[in-house]
Each structure stands twice: as structure tokens, then as C-alpha cells.
Coordinates of C-alpha atoms in Angstrom, one line a residue:
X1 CA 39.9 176.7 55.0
X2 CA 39.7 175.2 58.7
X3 CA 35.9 175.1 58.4
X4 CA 35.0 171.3 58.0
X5 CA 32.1 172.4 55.7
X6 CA 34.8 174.3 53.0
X7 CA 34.6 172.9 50.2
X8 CA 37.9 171.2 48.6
X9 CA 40.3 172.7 47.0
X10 CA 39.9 173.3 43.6
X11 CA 43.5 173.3 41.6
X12 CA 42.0 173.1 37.6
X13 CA 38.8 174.5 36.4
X14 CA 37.4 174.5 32.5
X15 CA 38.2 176.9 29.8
X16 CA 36.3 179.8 29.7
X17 CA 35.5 179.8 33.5
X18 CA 37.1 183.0 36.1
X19 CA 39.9 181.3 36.8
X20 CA 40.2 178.7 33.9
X21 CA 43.5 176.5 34.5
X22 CA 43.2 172.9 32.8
X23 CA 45.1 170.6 30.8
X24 CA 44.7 168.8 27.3
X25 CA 46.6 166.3 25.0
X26 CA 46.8 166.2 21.1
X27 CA 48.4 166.0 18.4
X28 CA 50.9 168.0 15.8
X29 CA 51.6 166.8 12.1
X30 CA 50.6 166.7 8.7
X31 CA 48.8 164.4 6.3
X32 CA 45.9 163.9 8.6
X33 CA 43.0 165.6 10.1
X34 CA 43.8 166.3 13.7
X35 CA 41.4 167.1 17.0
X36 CA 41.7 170.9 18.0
X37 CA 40.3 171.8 21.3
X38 CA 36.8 172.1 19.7
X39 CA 36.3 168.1 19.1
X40 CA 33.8 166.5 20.2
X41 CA 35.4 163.0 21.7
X42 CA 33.4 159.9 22.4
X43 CA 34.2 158.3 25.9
X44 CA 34.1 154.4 26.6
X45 CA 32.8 155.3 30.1
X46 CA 31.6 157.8 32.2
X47 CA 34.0 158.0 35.1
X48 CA 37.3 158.4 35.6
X49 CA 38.6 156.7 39.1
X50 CA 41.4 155.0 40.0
X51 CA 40.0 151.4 39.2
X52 CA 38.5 152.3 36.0
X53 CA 40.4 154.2 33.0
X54 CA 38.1 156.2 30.1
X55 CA 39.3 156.2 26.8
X56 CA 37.7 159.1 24.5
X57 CA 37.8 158.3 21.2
X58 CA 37.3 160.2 17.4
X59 CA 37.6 159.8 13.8
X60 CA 38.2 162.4 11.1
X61 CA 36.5 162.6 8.1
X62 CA 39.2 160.7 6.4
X63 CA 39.1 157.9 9.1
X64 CA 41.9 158.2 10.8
X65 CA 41.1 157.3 14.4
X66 CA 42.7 159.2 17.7
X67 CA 42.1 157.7 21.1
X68 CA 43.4 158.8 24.2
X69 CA 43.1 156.7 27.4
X70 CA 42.8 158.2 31.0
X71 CA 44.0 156.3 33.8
X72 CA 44.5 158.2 37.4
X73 CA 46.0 157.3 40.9
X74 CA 44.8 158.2 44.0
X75 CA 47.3 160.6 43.8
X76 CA 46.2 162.7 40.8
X77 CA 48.9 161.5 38.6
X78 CA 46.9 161.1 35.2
X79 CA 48.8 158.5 32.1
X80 CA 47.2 159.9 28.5
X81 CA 48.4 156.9 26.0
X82 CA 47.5 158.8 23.2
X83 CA 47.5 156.5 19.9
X84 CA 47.1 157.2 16.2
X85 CA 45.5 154.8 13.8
X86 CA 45.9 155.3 10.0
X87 CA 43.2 154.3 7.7
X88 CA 44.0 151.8 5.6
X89 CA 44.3 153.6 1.9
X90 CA 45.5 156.6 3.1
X91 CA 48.7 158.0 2.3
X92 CA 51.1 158.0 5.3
X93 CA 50.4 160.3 8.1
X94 CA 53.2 162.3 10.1
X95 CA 52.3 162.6 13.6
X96 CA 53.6 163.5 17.5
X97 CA 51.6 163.8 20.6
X98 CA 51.6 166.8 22.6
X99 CA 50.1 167.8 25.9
X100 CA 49.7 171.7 27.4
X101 CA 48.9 173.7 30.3
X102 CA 46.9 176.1 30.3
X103 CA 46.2 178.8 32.8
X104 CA 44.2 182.2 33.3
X105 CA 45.9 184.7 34.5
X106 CA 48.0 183.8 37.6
X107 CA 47.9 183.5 41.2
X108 CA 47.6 186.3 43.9
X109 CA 50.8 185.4 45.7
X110 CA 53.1 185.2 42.5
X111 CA 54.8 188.2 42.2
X112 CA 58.1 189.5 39.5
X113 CA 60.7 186.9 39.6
X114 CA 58.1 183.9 40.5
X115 CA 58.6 184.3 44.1
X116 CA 56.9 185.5 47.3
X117 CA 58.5 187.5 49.6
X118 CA 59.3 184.3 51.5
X119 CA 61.7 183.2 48.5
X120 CA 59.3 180.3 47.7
X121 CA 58.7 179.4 43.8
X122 CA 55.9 180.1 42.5
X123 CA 55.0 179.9 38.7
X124 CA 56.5 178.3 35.7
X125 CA 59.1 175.4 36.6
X126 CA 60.7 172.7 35.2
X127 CA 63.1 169.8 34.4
X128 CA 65.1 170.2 31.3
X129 CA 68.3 167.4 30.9
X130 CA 67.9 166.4 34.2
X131 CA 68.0 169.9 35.6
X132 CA 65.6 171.7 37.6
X133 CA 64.9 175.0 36.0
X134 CA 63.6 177.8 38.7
X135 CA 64.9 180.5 36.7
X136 CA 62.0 182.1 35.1
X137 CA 58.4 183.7 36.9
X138 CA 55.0 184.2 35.1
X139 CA 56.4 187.9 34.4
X140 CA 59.7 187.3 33.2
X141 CA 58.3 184.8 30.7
X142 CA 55.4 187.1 29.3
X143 CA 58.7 190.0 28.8
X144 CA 61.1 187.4 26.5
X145 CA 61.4 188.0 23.0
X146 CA 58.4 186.5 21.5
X147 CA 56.8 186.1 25.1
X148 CA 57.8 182.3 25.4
X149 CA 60.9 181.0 26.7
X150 CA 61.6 177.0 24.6
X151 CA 63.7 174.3 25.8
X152 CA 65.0 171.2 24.0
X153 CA 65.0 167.8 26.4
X154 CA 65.1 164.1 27.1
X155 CA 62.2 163.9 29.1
X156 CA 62.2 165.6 32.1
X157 CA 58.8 167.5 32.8
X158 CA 57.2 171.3 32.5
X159 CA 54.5 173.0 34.6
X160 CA 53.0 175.4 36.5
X161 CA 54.0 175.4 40.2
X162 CA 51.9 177.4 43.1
X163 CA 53.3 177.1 47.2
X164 CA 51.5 173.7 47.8
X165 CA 50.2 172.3 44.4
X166 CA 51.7 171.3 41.3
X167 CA 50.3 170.9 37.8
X168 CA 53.4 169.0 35.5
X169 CA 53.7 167.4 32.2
X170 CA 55.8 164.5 32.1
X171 CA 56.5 163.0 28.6
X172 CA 57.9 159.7 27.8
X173 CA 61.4 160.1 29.6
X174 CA 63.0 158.2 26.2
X175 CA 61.9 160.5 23.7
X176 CA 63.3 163.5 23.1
X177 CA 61.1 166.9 23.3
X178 CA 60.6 170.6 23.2
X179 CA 58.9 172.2 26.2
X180 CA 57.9 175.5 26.1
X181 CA 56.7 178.3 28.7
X182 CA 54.3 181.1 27.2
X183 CA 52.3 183.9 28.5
X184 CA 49.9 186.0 26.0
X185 CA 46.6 187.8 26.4
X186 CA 46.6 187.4 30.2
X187 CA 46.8 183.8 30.1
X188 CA 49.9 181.5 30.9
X189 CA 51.1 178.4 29.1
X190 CA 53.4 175.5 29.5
X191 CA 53.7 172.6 26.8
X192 CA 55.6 169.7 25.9
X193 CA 55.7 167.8 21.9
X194 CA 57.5 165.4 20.9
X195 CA 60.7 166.9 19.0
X196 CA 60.4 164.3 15.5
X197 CA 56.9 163.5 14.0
X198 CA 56.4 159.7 13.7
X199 CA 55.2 158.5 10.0
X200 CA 52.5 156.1 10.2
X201 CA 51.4 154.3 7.0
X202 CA 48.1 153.0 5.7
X203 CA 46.4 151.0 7.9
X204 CA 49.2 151.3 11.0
X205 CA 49.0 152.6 14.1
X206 CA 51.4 154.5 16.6
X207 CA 51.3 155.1 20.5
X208 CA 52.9 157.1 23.4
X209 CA 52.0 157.2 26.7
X210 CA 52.8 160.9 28.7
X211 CA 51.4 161.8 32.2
X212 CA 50.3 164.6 33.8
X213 CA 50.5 165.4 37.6
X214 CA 47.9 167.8 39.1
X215 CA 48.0 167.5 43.0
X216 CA 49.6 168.5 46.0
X217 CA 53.2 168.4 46.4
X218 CA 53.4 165.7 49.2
X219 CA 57.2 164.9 49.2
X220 CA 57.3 161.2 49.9
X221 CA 54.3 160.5 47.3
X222 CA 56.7 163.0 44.8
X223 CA 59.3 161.0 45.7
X224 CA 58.1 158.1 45.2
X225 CA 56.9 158.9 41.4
X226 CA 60.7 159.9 41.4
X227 CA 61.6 156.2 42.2
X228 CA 59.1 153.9 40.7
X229 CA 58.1 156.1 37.1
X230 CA 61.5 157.3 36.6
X231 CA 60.8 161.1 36.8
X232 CA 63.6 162.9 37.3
X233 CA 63.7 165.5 40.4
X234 CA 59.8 165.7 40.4
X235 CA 60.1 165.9 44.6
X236 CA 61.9 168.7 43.4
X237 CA 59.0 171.0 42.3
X238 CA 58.9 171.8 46.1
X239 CA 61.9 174.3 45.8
X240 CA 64.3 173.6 48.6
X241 CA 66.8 176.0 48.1
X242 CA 70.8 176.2 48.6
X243 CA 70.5 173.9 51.2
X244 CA 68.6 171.3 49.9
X245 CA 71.2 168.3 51.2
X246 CA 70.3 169.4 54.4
X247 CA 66.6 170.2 54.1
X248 CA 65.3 166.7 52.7
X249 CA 66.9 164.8 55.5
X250 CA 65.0 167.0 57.9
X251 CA 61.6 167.1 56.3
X252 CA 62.5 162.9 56.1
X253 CA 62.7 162.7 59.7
X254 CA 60.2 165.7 60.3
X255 CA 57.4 163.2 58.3
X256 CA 58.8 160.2 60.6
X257 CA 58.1 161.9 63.6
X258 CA 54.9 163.1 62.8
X259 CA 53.6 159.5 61.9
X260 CA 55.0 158.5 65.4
X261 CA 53.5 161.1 67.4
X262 CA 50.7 162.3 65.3
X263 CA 51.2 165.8 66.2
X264 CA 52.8 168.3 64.1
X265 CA 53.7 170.7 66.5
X266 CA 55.4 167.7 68.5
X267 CA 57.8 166.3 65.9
X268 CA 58.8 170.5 65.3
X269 CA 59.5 170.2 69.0
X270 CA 60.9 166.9 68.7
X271 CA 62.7 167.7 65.3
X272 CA 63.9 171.0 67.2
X273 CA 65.6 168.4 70.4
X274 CA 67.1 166.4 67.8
X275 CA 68.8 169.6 66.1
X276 CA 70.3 170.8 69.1
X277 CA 71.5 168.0 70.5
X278 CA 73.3 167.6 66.8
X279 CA 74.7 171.2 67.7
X280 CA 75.8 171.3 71.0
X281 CA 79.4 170.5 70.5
X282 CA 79.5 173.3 68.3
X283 CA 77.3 175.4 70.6
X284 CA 80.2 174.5 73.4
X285 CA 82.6 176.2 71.5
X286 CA 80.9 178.9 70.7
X287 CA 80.3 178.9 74.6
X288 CA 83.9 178.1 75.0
X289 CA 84.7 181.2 73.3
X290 CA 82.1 183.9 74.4
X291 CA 83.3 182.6 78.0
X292 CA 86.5 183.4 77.6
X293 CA 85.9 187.3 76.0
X294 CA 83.7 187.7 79.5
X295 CA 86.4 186.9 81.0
X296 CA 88.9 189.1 79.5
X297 CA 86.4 191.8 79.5
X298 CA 87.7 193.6 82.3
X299 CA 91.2 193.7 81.3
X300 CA 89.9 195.0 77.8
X301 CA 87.7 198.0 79.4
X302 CA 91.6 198.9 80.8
X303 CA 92.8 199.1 77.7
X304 CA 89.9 201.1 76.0
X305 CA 90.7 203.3 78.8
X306 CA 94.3 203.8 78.5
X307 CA 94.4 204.0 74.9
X308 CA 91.1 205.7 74.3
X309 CA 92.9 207.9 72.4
X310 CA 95.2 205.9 69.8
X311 CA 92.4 203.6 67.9
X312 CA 95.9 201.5 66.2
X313 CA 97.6 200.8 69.8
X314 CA 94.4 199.9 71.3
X315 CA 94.4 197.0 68.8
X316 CA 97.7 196.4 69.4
X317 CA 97.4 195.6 72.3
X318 CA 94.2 194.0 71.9
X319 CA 95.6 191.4 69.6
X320 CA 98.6 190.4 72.4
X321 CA 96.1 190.0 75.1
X322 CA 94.2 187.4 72.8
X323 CA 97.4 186.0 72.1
X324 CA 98.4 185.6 75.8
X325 CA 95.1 184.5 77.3
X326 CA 94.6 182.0 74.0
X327 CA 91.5 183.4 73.1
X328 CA 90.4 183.8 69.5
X329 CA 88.0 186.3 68.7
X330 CA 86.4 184.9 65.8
X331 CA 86.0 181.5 67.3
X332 CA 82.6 182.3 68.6
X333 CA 81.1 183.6 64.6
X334 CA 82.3 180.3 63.1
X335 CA 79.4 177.6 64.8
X336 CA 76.8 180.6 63.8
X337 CA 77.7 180.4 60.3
X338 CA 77.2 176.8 60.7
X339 CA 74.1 177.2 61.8
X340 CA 72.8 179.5 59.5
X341 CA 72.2 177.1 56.7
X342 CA 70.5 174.5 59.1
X343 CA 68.3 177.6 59.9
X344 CA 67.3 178.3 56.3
X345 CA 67.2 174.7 55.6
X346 CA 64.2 174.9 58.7
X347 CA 63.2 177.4 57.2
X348 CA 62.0 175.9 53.9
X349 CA 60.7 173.2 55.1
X350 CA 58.4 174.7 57.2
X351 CA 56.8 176.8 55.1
X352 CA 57.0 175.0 52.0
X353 CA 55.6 171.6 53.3
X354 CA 52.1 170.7 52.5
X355 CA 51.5 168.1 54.7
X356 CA 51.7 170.8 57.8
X357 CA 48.9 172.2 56.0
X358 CA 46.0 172.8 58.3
X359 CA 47.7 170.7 61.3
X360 CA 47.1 171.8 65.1
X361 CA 48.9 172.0 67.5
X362 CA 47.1 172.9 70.6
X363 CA 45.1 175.6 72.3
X364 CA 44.4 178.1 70.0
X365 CA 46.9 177.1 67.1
X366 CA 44.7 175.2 64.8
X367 CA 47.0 175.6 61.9
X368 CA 50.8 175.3 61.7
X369 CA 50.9 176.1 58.2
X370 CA 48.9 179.7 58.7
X371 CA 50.6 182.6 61.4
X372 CA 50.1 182.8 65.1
X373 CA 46.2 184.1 65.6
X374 CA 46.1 185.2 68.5
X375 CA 47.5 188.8 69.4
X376 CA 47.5 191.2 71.9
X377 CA 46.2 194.2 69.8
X378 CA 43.2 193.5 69.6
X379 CA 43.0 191.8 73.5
X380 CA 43.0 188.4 71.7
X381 CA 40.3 188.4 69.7
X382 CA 37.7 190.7 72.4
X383 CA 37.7 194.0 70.2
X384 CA 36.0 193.0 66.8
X385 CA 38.5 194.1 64.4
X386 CA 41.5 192.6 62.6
X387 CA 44.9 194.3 63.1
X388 CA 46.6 195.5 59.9
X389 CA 49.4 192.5 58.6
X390 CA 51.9 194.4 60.1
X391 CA 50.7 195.0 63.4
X392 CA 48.8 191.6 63.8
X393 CA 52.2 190.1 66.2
X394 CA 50.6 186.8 67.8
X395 CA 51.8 185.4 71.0
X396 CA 54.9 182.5 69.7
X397 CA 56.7 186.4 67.8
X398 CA 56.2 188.1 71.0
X399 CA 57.9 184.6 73.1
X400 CA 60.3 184.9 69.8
X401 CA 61.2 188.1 70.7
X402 CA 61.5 187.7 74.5
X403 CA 63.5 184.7 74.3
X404 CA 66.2 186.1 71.9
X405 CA 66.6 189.2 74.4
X406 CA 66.9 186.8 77.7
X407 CA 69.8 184.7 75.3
X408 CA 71.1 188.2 74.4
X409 CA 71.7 189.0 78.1
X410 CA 73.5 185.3 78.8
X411 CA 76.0 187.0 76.6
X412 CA 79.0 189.0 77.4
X413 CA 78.0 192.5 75.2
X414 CA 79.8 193.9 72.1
X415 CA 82.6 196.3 72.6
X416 CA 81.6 198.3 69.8
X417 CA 78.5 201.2 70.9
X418 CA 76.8 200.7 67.3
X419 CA 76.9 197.1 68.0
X420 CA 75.4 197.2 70.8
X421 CA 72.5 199.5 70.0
X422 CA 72.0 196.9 67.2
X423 CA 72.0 193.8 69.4
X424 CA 69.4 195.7 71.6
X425 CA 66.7 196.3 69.0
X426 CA 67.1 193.1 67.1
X427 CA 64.9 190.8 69.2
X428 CA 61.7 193.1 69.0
X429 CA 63.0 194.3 65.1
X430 CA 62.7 190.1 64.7
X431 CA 59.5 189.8 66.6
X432 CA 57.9 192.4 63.9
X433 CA 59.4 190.4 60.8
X434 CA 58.4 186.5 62.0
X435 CA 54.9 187.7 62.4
X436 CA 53.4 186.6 59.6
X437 CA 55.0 184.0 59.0
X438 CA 54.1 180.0 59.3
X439 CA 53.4 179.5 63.4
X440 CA 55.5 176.0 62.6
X441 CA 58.3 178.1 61.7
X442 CA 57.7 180.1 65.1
X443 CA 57.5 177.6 67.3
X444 CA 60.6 175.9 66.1
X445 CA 62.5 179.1 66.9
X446 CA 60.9 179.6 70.3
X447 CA 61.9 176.4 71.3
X448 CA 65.1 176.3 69.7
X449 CA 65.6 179.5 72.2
X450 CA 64.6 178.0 75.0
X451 CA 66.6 175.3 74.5
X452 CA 69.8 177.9 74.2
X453 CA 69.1 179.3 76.9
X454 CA 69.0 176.5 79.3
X455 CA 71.8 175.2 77.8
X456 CA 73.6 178.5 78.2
X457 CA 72.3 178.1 81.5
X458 CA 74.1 174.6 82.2
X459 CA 76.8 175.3 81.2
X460 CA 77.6 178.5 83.3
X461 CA 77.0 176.8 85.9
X462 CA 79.9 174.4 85.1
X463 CA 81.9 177.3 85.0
X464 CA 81.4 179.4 88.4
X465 CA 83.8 182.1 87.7
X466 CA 81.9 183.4 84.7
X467 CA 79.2 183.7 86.8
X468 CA 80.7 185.6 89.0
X469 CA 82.1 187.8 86.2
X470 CA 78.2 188.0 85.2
X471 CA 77.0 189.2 88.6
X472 CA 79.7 191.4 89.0
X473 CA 78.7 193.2 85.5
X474 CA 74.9 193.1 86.7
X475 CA 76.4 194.9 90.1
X476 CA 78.5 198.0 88.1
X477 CA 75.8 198.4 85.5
X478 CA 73.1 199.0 88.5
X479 CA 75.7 201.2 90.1
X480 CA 76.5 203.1 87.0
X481 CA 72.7 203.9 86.6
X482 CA 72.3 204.9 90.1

């Protein structure tokens, strides 16, 4: 929480607690004695940190010895080299580490399918051949045949994936495995082994080294994992969607900005500038051609007049006024599908990104991450109760909403009625849907608004006919009222 005396976050907790979620390493085999999770190890220290590994230690009644050593970052990324001596006299031993994930239950935003409403992962996820696997939620796994879901690999990793943490197992990326998600008996599992046992004779030993991530997804610190340790796509357990070629560069110079301002809401602002100023050739033709059905408009109303009556002429002789006043009808719904994916790529960014967790930006938005606070319903926070989700519309949905219906009017209307009705409500239907969403994600669309709208602005005034056209509409719809 906000409150700078809540405690940390707490990602794993120990078997048998409420909300047990932890990992362990081991081994599989045969022609030894192995650990189960009831050993008792012996540790070489008592403290794990990042300057000082632990190695915990045990020997089976036949004395074979397993030790695994514990090393961690500052980044939670834990390396287990997990070796097997054989005793000497002992007939050889067929062995292969192992490591697994275990979890209770799972959490309150993972819903069928592994997603939110918000289309963000959340639950079982891996990399399997050097392809990210999304495909299967905590449900979908716990109704396959057997209630597990198996995968054969070199390297890659398996885990358990929540909006802003990440717990991952990341074998030796040279040795092939098989990874497996499970569910049974309310509790959720993901594992790796290796896919051959290893035979060690009398009096030899055998060692692999695996990690295991547990942490927040930061992107560049993922990333960087990705680089330097060789882990394929593991800046890829943030799920960036169909647009991810356009989402990483963003959240790249989103971070850059941030470190050079050291404001979130400033870079969105700044990250907002950048995007429009990307788009404003294509904005200009989208201009271009909204201008030029404003300007046509009255000669179109004559024809919907004339021909009211015969729908087939009317486009007749729609078509050949496009075609002699060069205007293209469609040229205006071309730079909005461009935009669209830059929107959702935005989109994901925003409310995927941990590192907008908990950032201000000013006055009364203390956290980015979480939705506007601050509504109207219940005078701002003067009548002591909490408006329902639904209702709870803070003060960047309700600038949302206004801005879209002050771009809407810069526009020349739709000719169709239905359309029109549509376009009418759709600002205040959007100002009810963004609610609850990140206030990062708000902002950027309130500003991106603005932006439009002085830009709209601009360039009507570099074009003083359709401004005229515009009065001249403002004038016959005040008449027609009258």
C-alpha cells in the first residue's frame, strides 16, 4: 500500500501457511536414496544475501551426499547448483535434478482463461523451444486430462505469473527438459526435470546449476537477465500483447524519460508529445479529409433531399460528387486504424508496468498505477462512504469524457442518424468504462485529447473557409432549434 509503514510485499510464503506459494529443488532417479520435502538439510551459513551464498547439505543412509548451493542477486534471481556425490562402493546411481513451484490456491484477480478483464496474463506461463506460451490459465490447466498440461524443451523456463510479479524456473538452457503445469486439490504447480537421468558411479560426483526468479517484473532488469544469462524471452513474462514491436520501444523511452525527469506522470505527458508529434502527418490527413466532407456537406444535404426517396441513386450520385470534388471517403478511417494499435500498445504498458507502481503524480494522484481517487459522488471524499466500482468516475474519466465530446464537435457529423446517436453517447459511455482503470492510462488519453484538439484547432485556422462552413452549421442548428 501507499502507507510508508505497510509492510513489503510478500510474493512466497512456507508450506502449510494460508497462502503457501514457495519453491524447492531435488532430485529424481533410482539406485540412491533421495531428499523428499521432509529432509532435514544442514546449511554452511545462516544467511542468504547477495555477498554470501548458503549451501545445505545431506547424506543418506547409504552415503551418498546432495548439496545444493544458494546464491541470490539483488534482484531475487536465486542459482541452486545442485550436485550429487556417489559413495565410493556403491553401485552406480541414476540421477537428474529437478526444481518446482508450488502454490495454494491462486490469486483474486485470475479469473478463466488466466486473464483479468484488462486482457493482462495472469497464471501459469512459460517458454517452451524458444516460445512464449500464454495459452493456458490456472483453470484451464486444473480441466486437462489428467489435470496437468507437459511440455518437452531445450531450456527455456516455467512459472507462475501474477500482474507485477513473477516466480520462474529456469533450467540449464543446454540440457534438454520436461516442464509441466499441474493443478490438484486446490493447489497449483509448475515444474521443470531434466529429460535423461545422469549415471554417476562409485565414488563420482555430478552437478547442474538451474535458477529460479521470484521478483518483480522490472523490464530492463528482465531484460537484462535476457542478455547477460541467456534466458530466452524472460522480459517476456510481462505479456505485451499483438503489438509488442511497438510496445517495448515505448515502455524503452517511457523508463528514459522517467529517469530524466523523475516524474511519472511527466514522461506520460512527455511520452504522449512525442506520440503525437510522431502522428501528425497522419493526423493531417485525416484532417485533410474530414475537411473536405465539411465541405461538401452542404451539397450532400441536397442530394439527401432530392433523392430522399431512392436509397441506390442517392449513392449514385454520392459516389460522382466524391469523384468530382477528389475526396475519398475512407481516407479519414485509414490514420485511425493506425492509431489503434499504438493505442493498445499504450495501453499495455501502462497497466502492465511495475515500475509505475505506486508513482505520483501531483495533487491528489499519489498513484499512477491505481484509478483516479477523487470523484464527484461522493463530493470528493466529504461524504464518508465509497461509491460502488462502477459509479466511483474520478476527475481525469470525467476530463476523458469532456475532451472526446469537445473533439467530437471539431468534426463535421455522420450522415447516418444511428451514427450519430452513437457518436453522441460515446464520450460519457467511455468516461464510465476508463474509470477504473490505471490513472496513467487516463492521463495519457486526456492529454492525448487535448493535444487533438488544439491541433484540430491549428489547423482550422489555416483553413478559414472551414471555419466558416463550421459557423455557418453552429448558425442553422441554433435556428433549427428555435
Amino acid at each position: 500500500e501507499l502507507s510508508k509503514k505497510s509492510p513489503p510485499v510478500r510474493l512466497f510464503a512456507p508450506s502449510g501457511t494460508e497462502n503457501a506459494y514457495f519453491a524447492r529443488f531435488g532430485w529424481t532417479g533410482n539406485g540412491a536414496t533421495l531428499p523428499t520435502d521432509k529432509t532435514v538439510w544442514t546449511p554452511d551459513g545462516t544467511k542468504l544475501t547477495p555477498t554470501k551464498p548458503v549451501t545445505l547439505s545431506w547424506t543418506n543412509p547409504e552415503g551418498q551426499r546432495f548439496d545444493i548451493k544458494l546464491s541470490i542477486d539483488e534482484h531475487y534471481m536465486i542459482s541452486a547448483e545442485q550436485r550429487f556425490t556417489n559413495a565410493a562402493g556403491v553401485p552406480t546411481a541414476n540421477v537428474a535434478p529437478f526444481g518446482i513451484i508450488s502454490r495454494k490456491g491462486k490469486p483474486k484477480e485470475a479469473t478463466k482463461g488466466g486473464s483479468i478483464f484488462t486482457q493482462i496474463h495472469i497464471g501459469p506461463i512459460g517458454v517452451f523451444n524458444g516460445e512464449p506460451n500464454y495459452d493456458w490459465g490456472y483453470d484451464q490447466v486444473a480441466e486437462a486430462p489428467g489435470n496437468k498440461v507437459s511440455f518437452d524443451s531445450t531450456g527455456g523456463w516455467n512459472g507462475m505469473t501474477d500482474k507485477y510479479w513473477l516466480a520462474a524456473l529456469i533450467p540449464d538452457q543446454k540440457v534438454p527438459v520436461k516442464a509441466e503445469f499441474r493443478s490438484e486439490g486446490g493447489y497449483n504447480w509448475a515444474n521443470v526435470r531434466n529429460a535423461q537421468l545422469t549415471a554417476v558411479a562409485a565414488g563420482q560426483s555430478a552437478s547442474q546449476t538451474s535458477r529460479l526468479f521470484a521478483g518483480a517484473k522490472e523490464f530492463e532488469e528482465l531484460r537484462t537477465y535476457t542478455k547477460k544469462l541467456g534466458i530466452p524471452y524472460l522480459d517476456y513474462s510481462i505479456d505485451w500483447g499483438w503489438f509488442w514491436f511497438i510496445a517495448i520501444p515505448f515502455l524503452t523511452i517511457l523508463l528514459w524519460l522517467f529517469d530524466l525527469v523523475g516524474n511519472f506522470g511527466v514522461a506520460i505527458i512527455a511520452l504522449t508529445i512525442i506520440v503525437r508529434i510522431f502522428m501528425f502527418p497522419v493526423a493531417q490527413k485525416q484532417f485533410a479529409s474530414m475537411a473536405g466532407m465539411r465541405a461538401v456537406q452542404p451539397k450532400m444535404k441536397v442530394l439527401q433531399e432530392r433523392y430522399k426517396d431512392d436509397k441506390p441513386k442517392l449513392q449514385q450520385e454520392m459516389m460522382k460528387l466524391y469523384q468530382e470534388e477528389k475526396i475519398n471517403p475512407l481516407a479519414g478511417c485509414l490514420p485511425i486504424l493506425l492509431q489503434i494499435p499504438i493505442f493498445f500498445a499504450l495501453y499495455k504498458i501502462l497497466m502492465l508496468t511495475v515500475e509505475m507502481r505506486h508513482q505520483p503524480f501531483a495533487l491528489w494522484l499519489k498513484d499512477l498505477s491505481a484509478p483516479d481517487p477523487l470523484t464527484p459522488v461522493n463530493l470528493f471524499g466529504l461524504l464518508p462512504f465509497d461509491p460502488p466500482t462502477f459509479l466511483a468516475i474520478g476527475i481525469l474519466p470525467i476530463l476523458l469524457g469532456i475532451t472526446m465530446w469537445l473533439m467530437q464537435k471539431l468534426n463535421p457529423p455522420p450522415m447516418d442518424e444511428v451514427q450519430k446517436q452513437v457518436f453522441a453517447i460515446m464520450p460519457w459511455f467511455l468516461m464510465f468504462i476508463m474509470a477504473p482503470f490505471a490513472a496513467g492510462l487516463q492521463l495519457y488519453w486526456v492529454v492525448s485529447n487535448i493535444i487533438s484538439i488544439g491541433q484540430q484547432k491549428w489547423l482550422y485556422s489555416k483553413h478559414p473557409i472551414l471555419k466558416e462552413q463550421m459557423a455557418k452549421e453552429e448558425a442553422e442548428k441554433k435556428k433549427a432549434k428555435a
